[in-house]
Short mmCIF file of C-alpha atoms in Angstrom, two decimals:
data_model
loop_
_atom_site.label_atom_id
_atom_site.label_comp_id
_atom_site.label_asym_id
_atom_site.label_seq_id
_atom_site.Cartn_x
_atom_site.Cartn_y
_atom_site.Cartn_z
CA MET A 83 -7.66 16.36 17.40
CA THR A 84 -6.65 12.73 16.91
CA THR A 85 -2.98 12.12 17.54
CA ALA A 86 -0.73 10.95 14.73
CA ALA A 87 0.10 7.28 14.51
CA ARG A 88 3.15 6.28 16.56
CA PRO A 89 5.29 3.21 15.94
CA VAL A 90 5.11 0.43 18.54
CA PRO A 91 7.67 -2.39 18.14
CA THR A 92 6.07 -5.69 19.18
CA ALA A 93 7.22 -9.29 19.26
CA ARG A 94 5.85 -9.71 15.72
CA THR A 95 6.40 -6.46 13.80
CA THR A 96 6.28 -2.68 14.23
CA THR A 97 2.68 -1.52 14.36
CA ALA A 98 1.72 2.13 14.01
CA VAL A 99 -1.20 3.06 16.25
CA ARG A 100 -3.35 6.10 16.85
CA GLU A 101 -4.37 6.45 20.48
CA ALA A 102 -6.88 8.70 22.22
CA GLY A 103 -8.92 8.88 25.40
CA ASP A 104 -8.25 8.06 29.04
CA ALA A 105 -5.99 5.02 29.41
CA GLY A 106 -8.10 4.03 32.41
CA ALA A 107 -11.31 3.83 30.35
CA PRO A 108 -12.48 0.63 28.62
CA THR A 109 -10.29 -0.08 25.60
CA LEU A 110 -11.77 -0.08 22.11
CA VAL A 111 -9.67 -1.29 19.17
CA LEU A 112 -10.57 0.00 15.69
CA ILE A 113 -9.36 -2.10 12.74
CA HIS A 114 -9.47 -0.56 9.28
CA GLY A 115 -10.22 -2.29 5.99
CA ASN A 116 -8.33 -3.06 2.79
CA VAL A 117 -6.57 -0.22 0.91
CA SER A 118 -7.03 2.20 3.79
CA SER A 119 -5.50 2.89 7.21
CA SER A 120 -6.38 4.14 10.67
CA ALA A 121 -6.54 7.63 9.13
CA PHE A 122 -10.02 6.68 7.88
CA CYS A 123 -11.07 6.46 11.54
CA ASP A 124 -9.96 10.00 12.44
CA ARG A 125 -13.37 11.42 13.31
CA LEU A 126 -14.60 8.16 14.83
CA ILE A 127 -11.61 8.13 17.18
CA GLU A 128 -12.47 11.62 18.35
CA ASP A 129 -16.17 10.80 18.72
CA LEU A 130 -15.55 7.72 20.89
CA ALA A 131 -12.53 8.88 22.90
CA ALA A 132 -14.73 10.65 25.47
CA ASP A 133 -15.88 7.26 26.79
CA HIS A 134 -13.15 4.86 25.68
CA HIS A 135 -9.43 4.35 25.48
CA VAL A 136 -9.27 4.10 21.69
CA LEU A 137 -6.52 2.28 19.83
CA ALA A 138 -6.52 2.37 16.02
CA PRO A 139 -3.61 0.38 14.56
CA ASP A 140 -2.49 0.24 10.96
CA VAL A 141 -2.26 -3.40 9.90
CA ARG A 142 1.08 -4.60 8.56
CA GLY A 143 1.98 -3.07 5.20
CA TYR A 144 -0.68 -0.36 5.48
CA GLY A 145 -0.55 3.21 6.74
CA ASP A 146 2.53 3.87 8.85
CA SER A 147 3.08 0.27 9.98
CA ALA A 148 6.14 -1.68 8.87
CA ARG A 149 6.02 -3.57 5.61
CA ALA A 150 5.83 -7.25 6.52
CA THR A 151 4.62 -10.16 4.42
CA ILE A 152 1.09 -11.39 5.10
CA ASP A 153 1.10 -15.18 5.23
CA ALA A 154 -2.19 -15.82 3.47
CA THR A 155 -2.16 -19.53 4.27
CA ARG A 156 -3.18 -18.46 7.81
CA GLY A 157 -6.14 -16.46 6.54
CA VAL A 158 -6.09 -13.13 8.39
CA ALA A 159 -4.46 -14.63 11.50
CA ASP A 160 -1.23 -12.71 10.88
CA LEU A 161 -3.24 -9.51 11.29
CA SER A 162 -5.26 -10.60 14.33
CA ASP A 163 -2.11 -11.95 16.01
CA ASP A 164 -0.48 -8.55 15.37
CA VAL A 165 -3.35 -6.90 17.26
CA ALA A 166 -2.92 -9.32 20.17
CA ALA A 167 0.83 -8.61 20.20
CA LEU A 168 0.13 -4.88 20.25
CA LEU A 169 -2.14 -5.27 23.28
CA ASP A 170 0.56 -7.33 24.99
CA THR A 171 3.21 -4.70 24.30
CA LEU A 172 1.01 -1.89 25.58
CA GLY A 173 0.27 -3.85 28.74
CA ILE A 174 -3.48 -3.96 28.15
CA GLU A 175 -4.90 -6.86 30.10
CA GLY A 176 -8.34 -8.39 30.05
CA ALA A 177 -10.96 -8.24 27.32
CA VAL A 178 -11.30 -5.28 24.98
CA ASP A 179 -14.02 -4.18 22.59
CA VAL A 180 -13.19 -4.48 18.91
CA LEU A 181 -14.63 -2.64 15.90
CA GLY A 182 -13.67 -3.93 12.47
CA TRP A 183 -14.52 -2.22 9.19
CA SER A 184 -14.70 -4.26 5.96
CA ALA A 185 -11.72 -6.67 5.95
CA GLY A 186 -11.04 -5.35 9.45
CA GLY A 187 -14.26 -7.10 10.42
CA ASN A 188 -12.67 -10.40 9.42
CA VAL A 189 -9.65 -9.51 11.55
CA ALA A 190 -11.97 -8.79 14.49
CA LEU A 191 -13.71 -12.16 14.06
CA GLN A 192 -10.35 -13.94 13.89
CA LEU A 193 -9.18 -12.21 17.06
CA ALA A 194 -12.33 -13.47 18.82
CA ILE A 195 -11.82 -17.00 17.47
CA ASP A 196 -8.11 -17.33 18.30
CA HIS A 197 -7.94 -15.09 21.37
CA PRO A 198 -11.44 -15.30 22.89
CA HIS A 199 -10.24 -14.03 26.27
CA ARG A 200 -9.21 -10.80 24.55
CA VAL A 201 -12.63 -9.83 23.16
CA ARG A 202 -15.64 -8.56 25.13
CA ARG A 203 -17.87 -7.17 22.38
CA VAL A 204 -17.58 -6.88 18.60
CA VAL A 205 -18.81 -4.22 16.20
CA LEU A 206 -18.76 -5.35 12.57
CA GLU A 207 -19.03 -2.50 10.07
CA ALA A 208 -19.69 -3.72 6.53
CA PRO A 209 -17.61 -6.84 7.28
CA GLY A 210 -16.38 -9.26 4.68
CA SER A 211 -17.97 -12.69 4.55
CA PRO A 212 -16.73 -15.27 7.07
CA PHE A 213 -16.13 -17.42 3.97
CA GLY A 214 -13.76 -14.99 2.30
CA PHE A 215 -14.06 -12.79 -0.74
CA GLY A 216 -14.90 -14.43 -4.07
CA GLY A 217 -14.82 -18.07 -5.06
CA SER A 218 -17.54 -19.34 -2.72
CA THR A 219 -21.30 -19.61 -2.81
CA GLY A 220 -24.24 -20.73 -0.70
CA LEU A 221 -24.88 -19.93 2.94
CA ASP A 222 -22.29 -22.55 3.89
CA GLY A 223 -19.53 -20.91 1.83
CA ARG A 224 -18.82 -23.95 -0.32
CA PRO A 225 -16.16 -23.35 -3.01
CA VAL A 226 -17.27 -22.74 -6.57
CA ALA A 227 -14.21 -24.63 -7.89
CA GLU A 228 -11.85 -27.09 -6.23
CA ASP A 229 -8.93 -24.68 -6.62
CA PHE A 230 -10.96 -21.69 -5.33
CA ALA A 231 -10.73 -19.91 -8.69
CA GLY A 232 -12.17 -16.40 -8.67
CA SER A 233 -10.52 -15.43 -5.38
CA GLY A 234 -7.13 -14.17 -4.30
CA GLY A 235 -4.55 -11.68 -5.50
CA GLY A 236 -5.40 -12.08 -9.18
CA THR A 237 -8.90 -10.71 -8.69
CA ALA A 238 -7.66 -7.16 -8.11
CA ASN A 239 -7.83 -4.82 -11.08
CA PRO A 240 -4.25 -4.55 -12.45
CA ALA A 241 -4.81 -0.96 -13.56
CA PHE A 242 -5.94 0.01 -10.06
CA CYS A 243 -2.90 -1.71 -8.52
CA GLU A 244 -0.55 0.13 -10.87
CA ALA A 245 -2.24 3.46 -10.12
CA LEU A 246 -1.99 2.76 -6.39
CA LYS A 247 1.69 1.87 -6.67
CA ALA A 248 2.40 4.97 -8.76
CA GLY A 249 0.72 7.30 -6.27
CA ASP A 250 -1.83 8.35 -8.87
CA ARG A 251 -4.05 11.23 -7.67
CA GLY A 252 -6.02 11.53 -10.91
CA GLU A 253 -9.65 10.84 -11.74
CA GLU A 254 -9.38 8.02 -14.28
CA PRO A 255 -12.00 5.25 -13.89
CA THR A 256 -9.53 2.85 -12.22
CA SER A 257 -7.74 5.44 -10.08
CA PRO A 258 -7.70 5.29 -6.26
CA ARG A 259 -9.58 8.60 -6.10
CA THR A 260 -12.39 7.37 -8.34
CA THR A 261 -12.55 4.09 -6.39
CA LEU A 262 -12.85 6.06 -3.14
CA ARG A 263 -15.66 8.21 -4.53
CA THR A 264 -17.52 5.43 -6.31
CA PHE A 265 -17.27 2.37 -4.07
CA TYR A 266 -16.23 3.34 -0.56
CA VAL A 267 -19.40 5.39 -0.17
CA ALA A 268 -22.91 5.46 -1.64
CA PRO A 269 -23.54 7.17 -4.99
CA GLY A 270 -23.97 10.90 -4.49
CA PHE A 271 -21.95 11.12 -1.28
CA THR A 272 -19.12 13.67 -1.43
CA PHE A 273 -16.19 14.32 0.88
CA ALA A 274 -14.96 17.76 1.81
CA PRO A 275 -11.90 18.40 -0.42
CA GLU A 276 -9.37 18.31 2.42
CA VAL A 277 -10.93 15.11 3.81
CA GLU A 278 -10.80 13.40 0.42
CA GLU A 279 -7.12 14.29 0.07
CA ALA A 280 -6.35 12.87 3.52
CA TYR A 281 -8.12 9.61 2.76
CA LEU A 282 -6.44 9.40 -0.64
CA ASP A 283 -3.10 9.87 1.13
CA ALA A 284 -3.97 6.92 3.35
CA MET A 285 -4.89 4.72 0.38
CA LEU A 286 -1.63 5.56 -1.37
CA GLN A 287 0.38 4.39 1.66
CA THR A 288 -0.68 0.80 0.89
CA CYS A 289 2.34 -1.38 0.11
CA VAL A 290 1.69 -2.83 -3.34
CA GLY A 291 3.15 -6.19 -4.30
CA ASP A 292 2.99 -9.92 -3.76
CA ASP A 293 3.70 -9.50 -0.03
CA VAL A 294 0.91 -7.12 0.99
CA TYR A 295 -1.60 -5.91 -1.60
CA PRO A 296 -3.03 -7.56 -3.54
CA GLY A 297 -0.75 -10.58 -3.13
CA ASP A 298 0.57 -13.18 -5.54
CA THR A 299 -1.60 -15.21 -7.86
CA THR A 300 -1.83 -18.52 -9.66
CA THR A 301 -3.44 -19.48 -12.93
CA SER A 302 -6.47 -21.73 -13.03
CA GLU A 303 -8.17 -23.89 -15.62
CA ASN A 304 -11.45 -22.71 -14.16
CA TRP A 305 -13.09 -19.37 -15.02
CA PRO A 306 -11.95 -16.61 -14.60
CA GLY A 307 -8.49 -18.12 -14.99
CA VAL A 308 -6.95 -17.01 -11.68
CA GLY A 309 -6.72 -18.63 -8.27
CA PRO A 310 -5.24 -17.70 -4.91
CA GLY A 311 -1.53 -17.51 -4.18
CA THR A 312 -0.03 -17.79 -0.71
CA THR A 313 0.89 -14.24 0.36
CA GLY A 314 -0.82 -10.85 0.60
CA MET A 315 -4.15 -9.48 1.72
CA ASN A 316 -6.43 -10.62 -1.08
CA ASN A 317 -5.14 -14.17 -0.75
CA ALA A 318 -5.66 -14.01 3.01
CA LEU A 319 -9.30 -13.27 2.18
CA SER A 320 -9.62 -16.25 -0.17
CA PRO A 321 -11.98 -19.00 1.02
CA LYS A 322 -9.09 -21.39 0.42
CA TYR A 323 -7.62 -20.10 3.68
CA LEU A 324 -10.40 -18.14 5.38
CA ASP A 325 -13.28 -19.94 7.06
CA GLN A 326 -14.58 -18.10 10.12
CA SER A 327 -17.74 -20.13 10.61
CA GLY A 328 -16.07 -21.32 13.83
CA PHE A 329 -17.06 -18.01 15.41
CA ALA A 330 -20.51 -19.53 15.88
CA ASP A 331 -18.97 -22.52 17.69
CA LEU A 332 -17.22 -20.53 20.42
CA ASP A 333 -18.24 -21.60 23.93
CA THR A 334 -19.45 -18.06 24.52
CA ALA A 335 -19.44 -15.94 21.38
CA PRO A 336 -19.21 -12.22 22.20
CA PRO A 337 -22.23 -10.03 21.49
CA VAL A 338 -22.09 -8.49 18.01
CA LEU A 339 -23.43 -5.27 16.55
CA TRP A 340 -23.46 -5.53 12.74
CA ILE A 341 -23.89 -2.24 10.89
CA ARG A 342 -24.06 -2.08 7.10
CA GLY A 343 -25.31 0.21 4.37
CA ASP A 344 -28.16 -0.66 2.03
CA ALA A 345 -26.16 0.61 -0.99
CA ASP A 346 -22.88 -1.21 -0.30
CA GLN A 347 -21.32 -2.23 -3.63
CA ILE A 348 -18.29 -3.99 -2.13
CA VAL A 349 -19.79 -6.38 0.44
CA SER A 350 -23.12 -7.38 -1.03
CA ASP A 351 -25.05 -10.36 -2.32
CA THR A 352 -24.46 -8.72 -5.72
CA SER A 353 -20.97 -7.32 -5.10
CA MET A 354 -19.37 -5.30 -7.88
CA PHE A 355 -16.04 -6.76 -6.75
CA ASP A 356 -17.14 -10.40 -7.13
CA LEU A 357 -15.83 -11.55 -10.52
CA ALA A 358 -18.78 -13.94 -10.86
CA GLN A 359 -21.18 -11.03 -10.47
CA LEU A 360 -19.20 -8.97 -12.98
CA GLY A 361 -19.17 -11.92 -15.37
CA LYS A 362 -22.91 -12.28 -14.98
CA LEU A 363 -23.26 -8.61 -15.95
CA GLY A 364 -21.03 -9.08 -18.98
CA ALA A 365 -18.17 -6.99 -17.59
CA VAL A 366 -15.73 -9.94 -17.50
CA PRO A 367 -15.67 -12.07 -20.67
CA GLY A 368 -16.23 -15.80 -20.87
CA TYR A 369 -18.59 -16.16 -17.93
CA PRO A 370 -19.75 -19.81 -17.96
CA GLY A 371 -23.09 -19.13 -16.32
CA GLU A 372 -24.71 -19.26 -12.90
CA ASP A 373 -24.85 -23.06 -12.88
CA ILE A 374 -21.08 -23.39 -13.19
CA CYS A 375 -19.95 -20.21 -11.44
CA PRO A 376 -22.61 -18.85 -9.08
CA THR A 377 -22.19 -15.50 -7.40
CA GLN A 378 -21.28 -15.09 -3.74
CA PRO A 379 -24.09 -14.06 -1.36
CA MET A 380 -21.74 -12.19 0.97
CA VAL A 381 -24.28 -10.49 3.23
CA SER A 382 -26.37 -13.65 3.55
CA GLN A 383 -23.24 -15.61 4.49
CA VAL A 384 -22.44 -13.10 7.25
CA ARG A 385 -26.01 -13.33 8.55
CA ALA A 386 -26.01 -17.14 8.52
CA VAL A 387 -22.92 -17.36 10.74
CA LEU A 388 -23.96 -14.56 13.10
CA GLU A 389 -27.46 -15.95 13.55
CA ARG A 390 -25.97 -19.30 14.48
CA ALA A 391 -23.69 -17.57 16.98
CA GLY A 392 -26.61 -15.71 18.56
CA ALA A 393 -26.48 -12.35 20.38
CA CYS A 394 -26.23 -10.37 17.14
CA THR A 395 -28.02 -7.15 16.27
CA GLU A 396 -28.12 -6.21 12.57
CA VAL A 397 -28.66 -2.55 11.70
CA VAL A 398 -29.03 -1.39 8.10
CA TYR A 399 -28.46 2.29 7.26
CA GLU A 400 -30.46 3.65 4.36
CA ASP A 401 -28.71 5.75 1.71
CA CYS A 402 -25.36 4.34 2.82
CA GLY A 403 -22.56 2.51 1.07
CA HIS A 404 -19.54 0.65 2.41
CA SER A 405 -18.54 3.18 5.07
CA PRO A 406 -21.29 3.96 7.59
CA HIS A 407 -18.80 5.65 9.92
CA LEU A 408 -17.89 8.12 7.16
CA GLU A 409 -21.33 8.60 5.65
CA HIS A 410 -23.38 8.81 8.85
CA PRO A 411 -20.76 9.61 11.51
CA GLU A 412 -23.01 10.94 14.27
CA ARG A 413 -25.49 8.07 14.07
CA PHE A 414 -22.71 5.52 13.80
CA ALA A 415 -20.87 6.81 16.88
CA ARG A 416 -24.14 6.96 18.81
CA ASP A 417 -25.07 3.38 17.89
CA VAL A 418 -21.63 2.04 18.73
CA ARG A 419 -21.50 3.86 22.07
CA ALA A 420 -24.96 2.58 23.06
CA PHE A 421 -24.00 -1.00 22.18
CA LEU A 422 -20.70 -0.93 24.04
CA GLN A 423 -22.24 0.60 27.12
CA GLY A 424 -25.37 -1.55 27.02
#
């Protein structure tokens, strides 16, 4: 069984990490996504530990890691620097392989950009766009509005944030449990009851507030009336601060395996978490139209940057949502192992 997360004090913060496998084997770092933790990687850790020294940290403010403010003006660099500090503290030298899921994919890209000597190969699982989440459009990630309206902490559903903060285990439409069932996986996928409870536990460990999730917010004269603040995860993912197109400009970009599901509702060219898309569907009032506020082609933006970088393999799983490693665990582990050993 996967070991419990243990606290590791580093030069930056205290990072909780799950660890498995032979310490002499090649190191693989697993980085979880938003409103989750390394607990979501429990089976994947076990599946890959036979061939790798697996490290699965909780990012700051999530899981069992210390609550520490995310400086969003650095994009996700606080989180990638935390990973580098963890590797330093554990005495892991040389390049490691990195697997990032969802927002963890952005952390993986940032680690490769800022610490290229640290990264050998990258697996991106349903990664966020290199141009952030919300507020951008086009394959070049240009902002929809000058103040990057439609991105940042204010884009999170307030009812969901309150339910998360309250530890709500109910089944209301905006509850964490319903969000897990509806958006983390494809329609029709069900978790075993004890697995669902464990993942819900992990979601409810998220530190809610201006410092971590979703972050602070500002008002905007542009639709939908909110813009990015300066702290917290959702602001770190705003295109105001996050532009990872530089990954394609690295002297030697690491090989990338990109795995995504064909039914992903979170990272999509028609994302149900993009306020412009929701406005287009009539779910958010006052939408000014596609000419003024176009939707964000998230998947196409990822592809544009990775194609420019070269050495990328894109694999699309059918009947799969935002979590290929949960929905198709055997295939996912097999594909990742083949790529890392290839």
